[in-house]
């Protein structure tokens, strides 16, 4: 188990638990009551810690090395999955995966950012930072879904679209802009989930949908707290403050009406019960598809555009009457 | 040896290069370092009379260049405010106050309707002097309203982009303006009303990644910086120097993301020609 800084009080409790269990196995001492006492203690501590997480702590949880990524969910919720590769223009982007799938008889296209599970794979997946071809592959799959009347599910988990020379040469901005444009009018339901990090254009590039949900311990923002700190505070040391200022948690985003809801995570985060988390997601996807399928396509698109039409806060000042 | 030794005796700097000139009378080009009078500069559409370098100008300058005579501004009543209570080294409210004082506009975008060679046109032009031309809720809303206005009146839309990207102080609200403007543009497209996108120096971040790249025709002024990620961010990421001319208008034209580059003195004529055909 990997413990984050703020999870340290749990680490010693788990260590004690392990020791007692060992004692129980070795001797004939009845450790049952001690174990249950400790487990209650752990549960209580967990509620205390995870019940009052700061913005920055949630950012850390969203990046937890044991957190499940897109392919984990796909493998655990789909009865059938055929991965499709490539944008038909340049190459196959490994930072976004997707394909045709079936969940309990329901056909769909599912895609999402993919991070690597170890150092080698992290590099292979470019840390979940997609290049233009990743966004173009996503669009190709979405158009496929539209053509064959399948709903689209997008899983968002990226520290940002890749900022590199080649990404610029191949039009990173155009690729994202094109997706926003096409997703706004895609004639099939789109359901999006922020399952980890939701950083800026890289996230929204596959994030326009009829239903956009955030997992409980994720973040969604115009910029990562680190970059925000470096630009506005002119130093990398203010990421905690930046995370608070950006109000980037699922709670905030839901309160602002910028996402449609929150998907509860197991106590301690998605990684503490990966299968449970996958089951929750599966149930949620099925419910969303059921609901959105009922809406006629024209209405669906109108609602979708209207939803984004009303995002934004401003004041209207009374202009002075001209003489 | 002696690399620090003077090669020539005496002061080499020409007098005209030495002093900061007072604003309003003289103009010194950042590119060729030559001076001209402000009058000459203005007559050349704010392009350096000596080398053609395009100075950054504001929304009103573009209106003056493009519209025949006069224009009416729209949606001026919209104002940004600090709804998140965003404080970094400065409060967002303070940044807004400073922007009102320093720039001659009330937001990073100004919208106006007028006639270009007798053809009706709505122009939404961004101002870099207002918090780096950043896109917050008001910019998104003004673009949305412009699109809706063009839809009802069946008038073509020109957006002149000039922006550092999304406005961080409005966090995810500014991010959602990318989706909002792109979504509204689909309506304009469905109604087959032309949308022209002019990219000027600089156009980066969320603005490039939304409406700026979505024109029926995308074009730019010469040598403008245009990109998704800023050059500094890319340099820090890849830890390499960037190639010469990277992320310029010419670079984007070469890579297929612009239809053409047009110097400012030909801008009005070119837009007129486009409107003639659309």
Coordinates of C-alpha atoms in Angstrom, one line a residue:
Chain A
X1 CA 0.0 0.0 0.0
X2 CA 1.1 3.5 -0.8
X3 CA 0.3 6.1 1.8
X4 CA 0.2 9.8 0.9
X5 CA 1.5 12.4 3.4
X6 CA -1.9 13.1 4.9
X7 CA -2.6 9.3 5.1
X8 CA 0.4 8.7 7.4
X9 CA -1.8 8.3 10.6
X10 CA -3.4 5.3 8.8
X11 CA -0.1 3.7 8.0
X12 CA 0.9 3.1 11.6
X13 CA -2.6 1.7 12.4
X14 CA -2.3 -0.7 9.4
X15 CA 1.1 -1.7 10.7
X16 CA -0.3 -2.6 14.1
X17 CA -3.1 -4.5 12.5
X18 CA -0.6 -6.6 10.5
X19 CA 1.5 -7.3 13.6
X20 CA -1.5 -8.5 15.6
X21 CA -2.7 -10.7 12.7
X22 CA 0.8 -12.2 12.6
X23 CA 0.7 -12.8 16.4
X24 CA -2.7 -14.4 16.0
X25 CA -1.4 -16.8 13.3
X26 CA 1.7 -17.8 15.2
X27 CA 0.3 -18.4 18.7
X28 CA -3.0 -19.4 20.1
X29 CA -3.8 -16.0 21.6
X30 CA -7.3 -14.8 20.7
X31 CA -6.6 -11.6 18.8
X32 CA -10.2 -11.3 17.4
X33 CA -11.3 -8.5 19.7
X34 CA -8.1 -6.6 19.2
X35 CA -8.4 -6.8 15.5
X36 CA -12.0 -5.6 15.4
X37 CA -11.1 -2.8 17.8
X38 CA -8.3 -1.7 15.5
X39 CA -10.4 -2.0 12.4
X40 CA -13.0 0.3 14.0
X41 CA -10.3 2.7 14.9
X42 CA -9.0 2.6 11.2
X43 CA -12.5 3.1 9.9
X44 CA -13.0 6.1 12.3
X45 CA -9.6 7.6 11.3
X46 CA -10.5 7.1 7.6
X47 CA -13.7 9.0 8.0
X48 CA -11.9 11.7 9.8
X49 CA -9.2 12.1 7.1
X50 CA -11.3 11.6 4.0
X51 CA -14.2 13.6 5.3
X52 CA -12.3 16.8 5.3
X53 CA -9.9 16.7 2.4
X54 CA -8.5 20.0 1.1
X55 CA -8.4 20.7 -2.6
X56 CA -4.7 19.9 -2.8
X57 CA -5.2 16.6 -1.0
X58 CA -7.9 15.6 -3.5
X59 CA -5.5 16.5 -6.3
X60 CA -3.0 14.1 -4.7
X61 CA -5.6 11.4 -4.4
X62 CA -6.6 11.8 -8.0
X63 CA -2.9 11.1 -8.9
X64 CA -2.5 8.2 -6.5
X65 CA -0.2 5.6 -8.1
X66 CA -2.6 2.8 -7.4
X67 CA -5.7 4.5 -8.7
X68 CA -7.4 2.7 -11.5
X69 CA -7.1 4.0 -15.0
X70 CA -9.3 3.8 -18.1
X71 CA -8.3 0.4 -19.3
X72 CA -8.9 -1.1 -15.8
X73 CA -12.5 0.2 -15.9
X74 CA -13.0 -1.0 -19.5
X75 CA -11.8 -4.5 -18.6
X76 CA -13.9 -4.7 -15.5
X77 CA -17.2 -3.3 -16.8
X78 CA -17.4 -4.4 -20.4
X79 CA -18.4 -7.9 -21.5
X80 CA -16.7 -7.3 -24.8
X81 CA -14.2 -4.7 -25.9
X82 CA -12.5 -4.4 -29.2
X83 CA -9.8 -1.7 -29.1
X84 CA -9.6 0.4 -32.2
X85 CA -6.4 2.2 -33.0
X86 CA -5.2 5.3 -35.0
X87 CA -6.5 8.6 -36.3
X88 CA -6.2 7.5 -39.9
X89 CA -3.9 10.5 -40.5
X90 CA -0.7 10.2 -38.6
X91 CA -0.5 7.5 -36.0
X92 CA -2.0 5.8 -33.0
X93 CA -1.8 7.9 -29.8
X94 CA -1.1 5.7 -26.8
X95 CA -2.3 8.3 -24.3
X96 CA -5.9 7.9 -25.4
X97 CA -7.4 4.4 -25.8
X98 CA -10.8 3.5 -27.1
X99 CA -13.0 1.1 -29.0
X100 CA -16.2 -0.8 -29.4
X101 CA -17.7 -2.3 -26.4
X102 CA -20.7 -4.1 -24.9
X103 CA -22.0 -3.7 -21.4
X104 CA -24.8 -6.1 -20.4
X105 CA -26.0 -6.2 -24.0
X106 CA -25.7 -2.5 -24.6
X107 CA -23.4 -1.5 -27.5
X108 CA -21.3 1.6 -27.0
X109 CA -18.1 3.3 -27.8
X110 CA -15.9 3.8 -24.8
X111 CA -12.7 5.8 -24.8
X112 CA -10.4 7.7 -22.4
X113 CA -7.0 9.0 -21.4
X114 CA -4.7 6.2 -20.3
X115 CA -1.8 6.5 -17.9
X116 CA 0.9 3.9 -17.4
X117 CA 1.1 1.7 -14.4
X118 CA 4.9 1.6 -14.1
X119 CA 7.8 3.7 -15.2
X120 CA 8.1 2.1 -18.6
X121 CA 4.4 2.2 -19.3
X122 CA 4.1 5.8 -18.1
X123 CA 6.5 6.8 -20.8
X124 CA 4.7 4.6 -23.3
X125 CA 1.4 6.3 -22.4
X126 CA 3.1 9.7 -22.4
X127 CA 1.8 10.2 -18.8
X128 CA -1.7 10.4 -20.2
X129 CA -0.9 13.6 -22.2
X130 CA -2.4 13.2 -25.6
X131 CA -1.1 14.6 -28.9
X132 CA -3.4 15.9 -31.6
X133 CA -3.8 12.4 -33.1
X134 CA -5.3 11.2 -29.8
X135 CA -8.1 13.8 -30.0
X136 CA -8.6 12.9 -33.7
X137 CA -8.7 9.2 -32.9
X138 CA -11.3 10.0 -30.3
X139 CA -13.4 12.0 -32.8
X140 CA -13.2 9.2 -35.3
X141 CA -14.5 6.7 -32.7
X142 CA -17.3 9.1 -31.7
X143 CA -18.3 9.6 -35.4
X144 CA -18.4 5.8 -35.6
X145 CA -20.7 5.7 -32.6
X146 CA -22.9 8.3 -34.2
X147 CA -23.1 6.4 -37.4
X148 CA -24.2 3.2 -35.8
X149 CA -26.4 4.6 -33.1
X150 CA -24.2 3.8 -30.1
X151 CA -23.8 6.1 -27.0
X152 CA -20.3 7.4 -26.2
X153 CA -18.6 7.1 -22.9
X154 CA -15.5 9.2 -22.3
X155 CA -13.2 8.7 -19.3
X156 CA -11.1 11.8 -18.5
X157 CA -7.8 11.5 -16.7
X158 CA -5.0 13.8 -18.0
X159 CA -2.5 16.3 -16.6
X160 CA -3.0 18.2 -19.8
X161 CA -2.7 18.0 -23.6
X162 CA 1.0 17.4 -24.5
X163 CA 2.9 20.7 -24.9
X164 CA 5.6 19.7 -27.5
X165 CA 7.0 20.9 -30.8
X166 CA 5.3 18.1 -32.8
X167 CA 2.0 18.6 -31.1
X168 CA 2.0 22.2 -32.2
X169 CA 3.1 21.2 -35.7
X170 CA 0.2 18.9 -36.0
X171 CA -2.3 21.4 -34.6
X172 CA -3.0 20.5 -30.9
X173 CA -5.3 23.5 -30.7
X174 CA -7.2 22.7 -33.9
X175 CA -7.7 19.1 -32.8
X176 CA -9.2 20.1 -29.4
X177 CA -11.3 22.9 -31.0
X178 CA -12.6 20.5 -33.6
X179 CA -13.6 18.0 -30.9
X180 CA -15.5 20.6 -29.0
X181 CA -17.3 21.6 -32.1
X182 CA -18.2 18.1 -33.2
X183 CA -19.1 16.8 -29.8
X184 CA -21.5 19.7 -29.3
X185 CA -23.6 18.4 -32.2
X186 CA -22.9 14.6 -32.2
X187 CA -26.1 12.9 -32.8
X188 CA -25.8 10.3 -30.0
X189 CA -25.7 10.5 -26.2
X190 CA -22.3 11.4 -24.7
X191 CA -21.5 10.6 -21.1
X192 CA -18.3 11.8 -19.6
X193 CA -16.6 11.0 -16.3
X194 CA -13.6 12.7 -14.8
X195 CA -12.0 9.6 -13.2
X196 CA -8.7 11.3 -12.2
X197 CA -7.2 14.5 -13.4
X198 CA -9.2 16.9 -15.5
X199 CA -6.6 19.4 -16.7
X200 CA -7.8 22.1 -19.0
X201 CA -8.1 21.8 -22.8
X202 CA -6.6 18.3 -22.6
X203 CA -9.6 17.2 -20.5
X204 CA -12.4 19.1 -22.2
X205 CA -11.1 17.9 -25.6
X206 CA -13.0 14.7 -24.9
X207 CA -15.3 16.2 -22.2
X208 CA -18.3 17.8 -23.9
X209 CA -21.3 15.7 -23.0
X210 CA -25.0 15.4 -22.1
X211 CA -24.0 14.0 -18.7
X212 CA -20.7 15.0 -17.3
X213 CA -19.8 13.5 -13.9
X214 CA -16.8 13.7 -11.7
X215 CA -15.6 11.0 -9.4
X216 CA -15.5 12.2 -5.8
X217 CA -11.7 12.6 -5.4
X218 CA -10.9 14.2 -8.8
X219 CA -10.3 17.7 -10.0
X220 CA -11.2 19.7 -13.1
X221 CA -9.7 23.1 -13.8
X222 CA -8.5 25.5 -16.4
X223 CA -4.9 24.8 -15.3
X224 CA -3.1 22.5 -12.9
X225 CA -2.4 23.9 -9.4
X226 CA 1.3 23.7 -10.1
X227 CA 1.3 25.7 -13.3
X228 CA -1.1 28.1 -11.8
X229 CA 1.3 28.6 -8.9
X230 CA 4.2 29.1 -11.3
X231 CA 2.4 31.7 -13.4
X232 CA 0.4 33.7 -10.8
X233 CA 2.6 33.3 -7.8
X234 CA 5.8 33.2 -9.9
X235 CA 7.0 30.1 -7.9
X236 CA 6.2 26.4 -7.8
X237 CA 5.7 26.5 -4.0
X238 CA 2.1 27.7 -3.9
X239 CA 0.3 24.7 -5.3
X240 CA -1.8 24.2 -2.2
X241 CA -3.0 27.8 -2.3
X242 CA -3.6 27.6 -6.0
X243 CA -5.6 24.4 -5.6
X244 CA -7.8 26.1 -3.0
X245 CA -8.2 29.3 -5.1
X246 CA -9.1 27.4 -8.3
X247 CA -12.0 25.6 -6.5
X248 CA -11.3 22.6 -8.6
X249 CA -12.9 19.8 -6.6
X250 CA -16.0 17.8 -7.6
X251 CA -18.0 19.4 -4.8
X252 CA -17.2 22.9 -6.1
X253 CA -17.7 22.0 -9.8
X254 CA -21.1 20.5 -9.0
X255 CA -22.1 23.4 -6.9
X256 CA -21.2 25.7 -9.8
X257 CA -23.3 23.7 -12.1
X258 CA -20.3 23.0 -14.4
X259 CA -20.7 19.3 -14.0
X260 CA -23.9 17.3 -13.7
X261 CA -23.0 15.3 -10.6
X262 CA -20.6 13.4 -8.5
X263 CA -19.9 9.6 -8.4
X264 CA -19.1 8.5 -4.9
X265 CA -15.8 6.7 -4.4
X266 CA -15.1 4.1 -1.7
X267 CA -13.8 5.5 1.6
X268 CA -10.1 6.2 1.0
X269 CA -10.4 6.7 -2.7
X270 CA -11.1 4.7 -5.9
X271 CA -7.9 2.6 -5.4
X272 CA -8.9 1.4 -2.0
X273 CA -11.7 -0.8 -3.6
X274 CA -11.0 -0.9 -7.3
X275 CA -13.6 -3.5 -8.1
X276 CA -16.2 -1.7 -6.1
X277 CA -15.4 1.5 -7.9
X278 CA -15.7 -0.3 -11.3
X279 CA -19.1 -1.7 -10.2
X280 CA -20.3 1.7 -9.3
X281 CA -19.2 3.1 -12.6
X282 CA -20.9 0.3 -14.5
X283 CA -24.1 0.9 -12.7
X284 CA -23.9 4.6 -13.4
X285 CA -23.2 4.2 -17.1
X286 CA -26.1 1.8 -17.5
X287 CA -28.4 4.2 -15.8
X288 CA -27.2 7.2 -17.8
X289 CA -27.6 5.4 -21.1
X290 CA -31.1 4.3 -20.1
X291 CA -32.1 7.9 -19.3
X292 CA -30.4 9.6 -22.3
X293 CA -31.7 7.0 -24.8
X294 CA -35.3 8.2 -24.1
X295 CA -34.5 11.7 -25.3
X296 CA -35.1 12.4 -29.0
X297 CA -31.8 13.3 -30.8
X298 CA -32.8 16.8 -31.7
X299 CA -33.8 17.6 -28.1
X300 CA -30.7 15.9 -26.8
X301 CA -28.4 18.2 -28.9
X302 CA -30.5 21.3 -28.1
X303 CA -30.2 20.5 -24.4
X304 CA -26.5 19.9 -24.7
X305 CA -25.8 23.2 -26.4
X306 CA -28.1 25.0 -24.0
X307 CA -26.3 23.6 -21.0
X308 CA -23.0 25.0 -22.2
X309 CA -24.7 28.2 -23.4
X310 CA -25.5 29.1 -19.8
X311 CA -22.1 28.5 -18.3
X312 CA -20.4 31.7 -17.1
X313 CA -20.9 34.3 -14.4
X314 CA -20.9 38.1 -15.0
X315 CA -22.7 41.2 -14.0
X316 CA -24.8 43.5 -16.1
X317 CA -24.2 47.1 -15.5
X318 CA -26.7 49.8 -16.3
X319 CA -25.1 51.9 -19.1
X320 CA -25.6 55.6 -18.8
X321 CA -28.3 57.1 -20.9
X322 CA -26.8 59.1 -23.8
X323 CA -27.7 62.8 -23.8
Chain B
X1 CA 41.8 36.6 -26.3
X2 CA 40.4 39.8 -24.9
X3 CA 36.8 39.1 -25.8
X4 CA 35.7 41.8 -23.5
X5 CA 37.9 44.4 -25.2
X6 CA 36.1 47.2 -27.1
X7 CA 36.4 46.8 -30.8
X8 CA 35.7 50.5 -31.5
X9 CA 36.3 53.5 -29.4
X10 CA 33.6 55.9 -28.4
X11 CA 29.8 55.6 -28.2
X12 CA 28.3 53.7 -31.1
X13 CA 24.6 53.9 -30.3
X14 CA 22.9 56.3 -32.6
X15 CA 21.2 59.1 -30.7
X16 CA 17.8 58.1 -31.9
X17 CA 18.3 54.7 -30.4
X18 CA 19.2 56.0 -27.0
X19 CA 16.2 57.6 -25.4
X20 CA 12.8 56.5 -24.5
X21 CA 10.6 58.6 -26.7
X22 CA 7.5 60.2 -25.2
X23 CA 4.3 58.5 -26.3
X24 CA 2.2 60.1 -28.9
X25 CA 4.8 61.7 -31.1
X26 CA 7.4 59.2 -32.2
X27 CA 7.3 55.5 -32.8
X28 CA 10.3 53.3 -32.5
X29 CA 9.9 49.9 -34.1
X30 CA 10.7 46.9 -31.9
X31 CA 11.8 44.9 -34.9
X32 CA 14.0 47.2 -37.0
X33 CA 14.6 49.8 -34.3
X34 CA 13.9 52.6 -36.8
X35 CA 11.8 55.6 -35.8
X36 CA 8.8 57.1 -37.6
X37 CA 6.2 59.6 -36.5
X38 CA 3.0 58.3 -35.0
X39 CA 1.2 60.0 -37.8
X40 CA 3.1 57.9 -40.4
X41 CA 2.5 54.8 -38.3
X42 CA -1.2 55.4 -38.1
X43 CA -1.4 56.0 -41.9
X44 CA 0.3 52.6 -42.4
X45 CA -2.3 50.8 -40.3
X46 CA 0.0 50.5 -37.4
X47 CA 2.6 48.7 -39.4
X48 CA 6.1 50.0 -39.2
X49 CA 6.6 52.3 -42.2
X50 CA 10.2 51.1 -42.5
X51 CA 9.9 47.3 -42.1
X52 CA 6.2 46.4 -42.1
X53 CA 6.3 45.0 -38.6
X54 CA 2.7 44.7 -37.3
X55 CA 2.3 46.5 -33.9
X56 CA -0.3 45.2 -31.5
X57 CA -3.4 47.3 -31.7
X58 CA -6.7 47.3 -30.0
X59 CA -10.3 46.5 -30.9
X60 CA -11.1 50.1 -31.7
X61 CA -8.2 50.4 -34.1
X62 CA -9.5 47.4 -36.0
X63 CA -13.0 48.8 -36.1
X64 CA -11.5 52.0 -37.5
X65 CA -9.6 50.0 -40.1
X66 CA -12.5 47.8 -41.2
X67 CA -15.7 49.8 -40.9
X68 CA -16.6 52.4 -43.6
X69 CA -17.8 55.1 -41.2
X70 CA -18.8 54.5 -37.7
X71 CA -20.0 51.4 -35.9
X72 CA -22.3 50.5 -33.0
X73 CA -20.9 48.6 -30.1
X74 CA -22.9 45.9 -28.5
X75 CA -23.1 44.1 -25.2
X76 CA -21.2 46.7 -23.3
X77 CA -23.2 46.1 -20.2
X78 CA -21.5 42.9 -19.4
X79 CA -18.9 43.1 -16.7
X80 CA -16.5 40.6 -15.1
X81 CA -16.5 40.2 -11.3
X82 CA -14.7 38.1 -8.8
X83 CA -17.3 35.4 -8.1
X84 CA -14.8 32.9 -6.9
X85 CA -13.0 35.3 -4.5
X86 CA -9.8 34.4 -6.4
X87 CA -6.7 35.8 -4.8
X88 CA -3.1 35.0 -5.8
X89 CA -0.5 37.8 -5.4
X90 CA -3.4 40.1 -6.2
X91 CA -7.1 39.9 -5.9
X92 CA -9.0 39.3 -9.1
X93 CA -11.1 42.3 -8.4
X94 CA -8.0 44.4 -8.1
X95 CA -6.7 43.0 -11.4
X96 CA -10.0 44.1 -13.0
X97 CA -9.7 47.5 -11.5
X98 CA -6.2 47.9 -12.8
X99 CA -7.3 46.7 -16.2
X100 CA -10.0 49.3 -16.3
X101 CA -7.5 52.0 -15.5
X102 CA -4.7 50.8 -17.8
X103 CA -6.7 49.9 -20.9
X104 CA -9.2 51.9 -22.7
X105 CA -11.7 49.0 -22.9
X106 CA -14.1 47.4 -20.4
X107 CA -13.3 43.8 -21.3
X108 CA -10.9 41.6 -23.2
X109 CA -13.3 41.6 -26.1
X110 CA -15.4 44.4 -27.8
X111 CA -18.1 43.7 -30.2
X112 CA -19.4 46.1 -32.9
X113 CA -21.6 46.0 -35.9
X114 CA -21.0 48.2 -38.9
X115 CA -20.5 48.2 -42.7
X116 CA -17.4 47.0 -44.5
X117 CA -17.5 48.4 -48.1
X118 CA -21.3 48.6 -47.6
X119 CA -21.6 45.0 -46.4
X120 CA -23.0 44.4 -42.9
X121 CA -20.5 42.7 -40.6
X122 CA -20.3 41.9 -36.9
X123 CA -16.7 42.1 -35.6
X124 CA -15.7 40.8 -32.1
X125 CA -12.2 42.0 -31.5
X126 CA -10.0 41.1 -28.5
X127 CA -7.8 43.5 -26.5
X128 CA -4.5 42.2 -25.2
X129 CA -4.2 45.2 -22.9
X130 CA -7.1 43.8 -20.8
X131 CA -5.6 41.1 -18.6
X132 CA -3.6 39.6 -21.5
X133 CA -6.8 39.3 -23.6
X134 CA -7.8 36.4 -21.4
X135 CA -11.1 34.6 -21.9
X136 CA -13.4 34.6 -18.9
X137 CA -17.1 34.4 -18.7
X138 CA -17.7 37.8 -20.2
X139 CA -15.6 37.0 -23.3
X140 CA -17.5 33.7 -23.8
X141 CA -20.8 35.4 -23.3
X142 CA -20.1 38.2 -25.7
X143 CA -19.1 35.7 -28.3
X144 CA -22.2 33.7 -27.7
X145 CA -24.4 36.8 -27.9
X146 CA -22.6 37.9 -31.1
X147 CA -23.3 34.5 -32.7
X148 CA -26.9 34.7 -31.7
X149 CA -27.1 38.2 -33.1
X150 CA -25.6 37.1 -36.4
X151 CA -28.1 34.2 -36.5
X152 CA -31.1 36.4 -36.1
X153 CA -29.9 39.2 -38.4
X154 CA -28.1 36.8 -40.8
X155 CA -24.9 38.8 -40.8
X156 CA -21.4 37.3 -41.1
X157 CA -19.2 37.2 -38.1
X158 CA -15.5 38.1 -37.8
X159 CA -13.7 37.3 -34.6
X160 CA -10.2 38.9 -34.2
X161 CA -8.3 36.8 -31.7
X162 CA -5.6 38.2 -29.5
X163 CA -5.2 36.4 -26.3
X164 CA -3.0 34.6 -23.8
X165 CA -5.7 32.0 -23.3
X166 CA -8.3 31.3 -20.7
X167 CA -8.6 33.5 -17.6
X168 CA -7.2 31.5 -14.7
X169 CA -9.0 33.7 -12.1
X170 CA -12.3 32.2 -13.3
X171 CA -11.0 28.7 -13.1
X172 CA -13.3 26.1 -14.7
X173 CA -15.8 28.8 -15.7
X174 CA -13.3 30.1 -18.2
X175 CA -12.5 26.5 -19.3
X176 CA -16.1 26.0 -20.1
X177 CA -16.1 29.0 -22.4
X178 CA -14.1 26.9 -24.8
X179 CA -17.1 24.4 -25.1
X180 CA -19.6 27.2 -25.0
X181 CA -18.2 29.2 -27.9
X182 CA -17.6 26.0 -29.9
X183 CA -21.1 24.8 -29.3
X184 CA -22.7 28.1 -30.3
X185 CA -20.6 28.1 -33.5
X186 CA -22.2 24.9 -34.6
X187 CA -25.5 26.8 -34.8
X188 CA -23.9 29.4 -37.0
X189 CA -22.5 26.7 -39.2
X190 CA -25.9 25.0 -39.5
X191 CA -27.5 28.2 -40.6
X192 CA -24.7 28.6 -43.2
X193 CA -23.7 32.0 -41.9
X194 CA -20.0 32.7 -42.6
X195 CA -17.6 32.9 -39.7
X196 CA -14.2 34.4 -40.4
X197 CA -11.4 34.0 -37.8
X198 CA -8.5 36.4 -37.8
X199 CA -5.6 35.4 -35.6
X200 CA -3.3 38.2 -34.4
X201 CA -0.3 38.4 -32.2
X202 CA -0.5 36.6 -29.8
X203 CA -3.2 33.9 -30.0
X204 CA -2.6 31.0 -27.6
X205 CA -4.1 28.6 -25.2
X206 CA -7.9 28.2 -24.8
X207 CA -8.7 30.8 -27.5
X208 CA -6.7 28.9 -30.1
X209 CA -8.2 25.7 -28.9
X210 CA -11.7 26.9 -29.5
X211 CA -13.3 29.6 -31.7
X212 CA -10.0 30.9 -33.2
X213 CA -9.4 27.6 -35.0
X214 CA -13.0 27.0 -36.1
X215 CA -13.4 29.6 -38.8
X216 CA -14.8 28.8 -42.2
X217 CA -11.7 30.6 -43.1
X218 CA -8.8 31.0 -40.7
X219 CA -6.3 33.7 -41.4
X220 CA -3.6 35.6 -39.6
X221 CA -1.5 38.8 -39.6
X222 CA 2.2 38.2 -40.5
X223 CA 4.6 36.9 -37.9
X224 CA 1.9 36.6 -35.2
X225 CA 2.6 34.1 -32.3
X226 CA -0.1 31.4 -32.6
X227 CA -0.2 28.2 -30.7
X228 CA -1.8 26.0 -28.0
X229 CA 0.9 25.8 -25.4
X230 CA 3.1 28.9 -24.8
X231 CA 6.7 28.7 -26.0
X232 CA 8.0 28.9 -22.5
X233 CA 5.9 25.9 -21.3
X234 CA 7.1 23.8 -24.3
X235 CA 10.7 24.8 -23.7
X236 CA 10.4 23.7 -20.1
X237 CA 8.7 20.4 -21.0
X238 CA 11.1 19.3 -23.7
X239 CA 14.2 21.0 -22.3
X240 CA 15.3 22.0 -25.8
X241 CA 15.5 25.3 -27.7
X242 CA 12.6 25.9 -30.0
X243 CA 13.3 26.1 -33.8
X244 CA 13.4 29.5 -35.5
X245 CA 10.0 30.7 -36.5
X246 CA 8.2 28.2 -34.4
X247 CA 4.5 29.0 -33.7
X248 CA 4.5 32.0 -36.1
X249 CA 1.7 32.6 -38.6
X250 CA 4.0 31.4 -41.3
X251 CA 4.6 28.2 -39.4
X252 CA 0.9 27.6 -39.1
X253 CA 0.3 28.3 -42.7
X254 CA 3.0 25.8 -43.7
X255 CA 1.5 23.1 -41.4
X256 CA -1.9 23.6 -42.8
X257 CA -3.8 25.4 -40.1
X258 CA -4.3 28.8 -41.8
X259 CA -5.8 29.6 -45.1
X260 CA -3.6 32.6 -45.7
X261 CA -1.7 35.4 -44.1
X262 CA -2.8 38.9 -44.8
X263 CA -0.9 42.2 -44.0
X264 CA -3.0 44.7 -42.2
X265 CA -3.1 47.2 -45.1
X266 CA -4.8 44.5 -47.3
X267 CA -7.1 43.3 -44.5
X268 CA -10.2 45.2 -45.4
X269 CA -10.0 44.4 -49.1
X270 CA -9.4 40.7 -48.3
X271 CA -12.4 40.4 -46.0
X272 CA -14.5 42.3 -48.5
X273 CA -13.5 39.8 -51.2
X274 CA -14.4 36.9 -48.9
X275 CA -17.8 38.4 -48.1
X276 CA -18.3 38.9 -51.9
X277 CA -18.0 35.1 -52.4
X278 CA -19.7 33.7 -49.3

